[in-house]
Amino acid sequence: MGYLGNHLATVCTGIFAAVLTGLWAFWDLSPVLDFVFLMAVPITWFMTFTCWISQKSTDYAHNHGSSHAQIEKKSLSSTQTIQTTTSGNQIGLSEIKQVQSELSAELNTLKESVKLKDGEIERLNQEISNLQTLVQIESLKTELANLKMLASKRK
């Protein structure tokens, strides 16, 4: 985090804005430079304010989010039971593990079923491919027979 609390950009921009303000306020400048400083000074102070606000927002988001997550983790790890909001029943950690193992077993059976179905689909796709090849061969035979018949008619 550092000595400046991640506000290095804010401090640098603020120092630059202060230097520009000092130069503009205390030195007698030409009209062209006076106009440049008239534009630059408010812009640098606005940039300083923007850097400060953005860093405050980032600090708030990180501190608020991490502390909230830590509180939830502590409360979940310290209690062995979870209360459901709809029925108000207490569910023990062992019951959750049991349901989890049942669901894992059911998931494994579904995966095996899907593997069988995938194998069957692959076999059917192979048969379709073979049938398409046979149809193409028959089509070529028919075309060849038609060409032979046309050739014999011309002779």
XYZ file of C-alpha atoms in Angstrom:
155
model
C 0.000 0.000 0.000
C 2.912 2.343 0.618
C 3.316 5.571 2.496
C 0.820 7.457 0.358
C -1.927 4.846 0.525
C -1.962 4.311 -3.278
C -2.530 8.038 -3.816
C 0.710 8.604 -5.721
C -1.113 9.738 -8.876
C -3.231 12.135 -6.826
C -0.195 13.605 -5.068
C 1.802 14.030 -8.298
C -1.109 15.655 -10.109
C -1.813 17.878 -7.084
C 1.813 19.054 -6.911
C 1.762 19.810 -10.630
C -1.512 21.731 -10.235
C -0.092 23.692 -7.289
C 3.052 24.610 -9.240
C 0.981 25.766 -12.204
C -1.267 27.787 -9.895
C 1.775 29.396 -8.242
C 3.353 30.285 -11.557
C 0.126 31.756 -12.855
C -0.739 33.704 -9.713
C 2.618 35.236 -8.849
C 4.361 35.895 -12.145
C 3.348 38.496 -14.651
C 2.967 36.603 -17.920
C 2.247 37.545 -21.501
C -1.394 37.372 -22.632
C -0.770 34.148 -24.572
C 0.760 32.377 -21.554
C -1.942 33.843 -19.332
C -4.562 32.166 -21.545
C -2.639 28.835 -21.486
C -2.452 28.922 -17.673
C -6.114 29.947 -17.505
C -6.926 26.684 -19.293
C -4.288 24.437 -17.675
C -4.819 25.266 -13.980
C -8.507 24.250 -13.702
C -7.868 21.156 -15.802
C -5.032 19.947 -13.558
C -7.085 20.573 -10.414
C -9.947 18.631 -11.994
C -7.525 15.787 -12.797
C -6.330 15.836 -9.186
C -9.905 15.595 -7.935
C -10.651 12.766 -10.398
C -7.596 10.786 -9.263
C -8.580 11.239 -5.627
C -12.205 10.153 -6.212
C -11.192 7.125 -8.272
C -8.696 5.958 -5.626
C -11.285 6.410 -2.867
C -13.742 4.367 -4.934
C -11.187 1.619 -5.493
C -10.257 1.536 -1.816
C -13.913 1.328 -0.824
C -14.657 -1.447 -3.312
C -11.676 -3.543 -2.229
C -12.102 -2.995 1.507
C -15.870 -3.424 1.479
C -15.852 -6.456 -0.821
C -13.066 -8.341 0.948
C -14.364 -7.696 4.455
C -17.855 -8.788 3.415
C -16.506 -12.023 1.889
C -14.348 -12.708 4.957
C -17.338 -12.272 7.265
C -19.353 -14.743 5.166
C -16.508 -17.281 5.136
C -16.049 -17.014 8.897
C -19.754 -17.438 9.579
C -20.002 -20.452 7.265
C -16.911 -22.176 8.621
C -17.782 -21.599 12.277
C -21.230 -23.167 12.064
C -21.775 -26.817 11.194
C -25.436 -26.400 10.239
C -27.178 -24.270 7.652
C -30.744 -23.080 8.109
C -32.925 -22.969 5.010
C -35.019 -19.842 4.704
C -38.154 -21.413 3.253
C -38.835 -24.224 5.708
C -36.678 -23.255 8.676
C -35.211 -26.789 8.955
C -31.710 -27.456 10.227
C -29.510 -29.395 7.786
C -26.352 -30.932 9.176
C -23.030 -31.106 7.415
C -23.222 -34.908 7.300
C -26.596 -34.737 5.540
C -25.147 -32.339 2.990
C -22.236 -34.741 2.362
C -24.686 -37.645 1.970
C -26.816 -35.765 -0.552
C -23.660 -34.691 -2.358
C -22.472 -38.309 -2.667
C -25.916 -39.402 -3.927
C -25.900 -36.675 -6.532
C -22.350 -37.626 -7.561
C -23.430 -41.237 -8.069
C -26.408 -40.116 -10.146
C -24.157 -37.849 -12.187
C -21.780 -40.744 -12.877
C -24.648 -42.934 -14.131
C -25.819 -40.124 -16.384
C -22.292 -39.720 -17.746
C -22.143 -43.452 -18.542
C -25.518 -43.234 -20.259
C -24.333 -40.276 -22.307
C -21.188 -42.214 -23.300
C -23.359 -45.090 -24.506
C -25.565 -42.708 -26.457
C -22.499 -41.016 -27.950
C -21.197 -44.408 -29.088
C -24.544 -45.245 -30.657
C -24.685 -41.872 -32.410
C -21.169 -42.402 -33.746
C -22.144 -45.859 -35.052
C -25.264 -44.454 -36.737
C -23.231 -41.661 -38.323
C -20.832 -44.282 -39.707
C -23.754 -46.269 -41.129
C -25.182 -43.124 -42.742
C -21.801 -42.414 -44.276
C -21.596 -45.975 -45.609
C -25.128 -45.759 -47.028
C -24.319 -42.467 -48.732
C -21.292 -44.094 -50.291
C -23.433 -47.008 -51.492
C -25.995 -44.606 -52.954
C -23.233 -42.749 -54.774
C -21.871 -46.025 -56.139
C -25.326 -47.071 -57.366
C -25.806 -43.636 -58.899
C -22.498 -43.962 -60.732
C -23.457 -47.473 -61.948
C -26.767 -46.153 -63.252
C -25.051 -43.251 -64.970
C -22.500 -45.619 -66.501
C -25.279 -47.914 -67.743
C -27.071 -44.928 -69.300
C -23.871 -43.835 -71.005
C -23.272 -47.356 -72.344
C -26.833 -47.447 -73.677
C -26.400 -44.075 -75.394
C -23.078 -45.182 -76.836
C -24.612 -48.389 -78.187
C -27.487 -46.416 -79.801
C -25.026 -44.148 -81.643
C -23.193 -47.099 -83.185
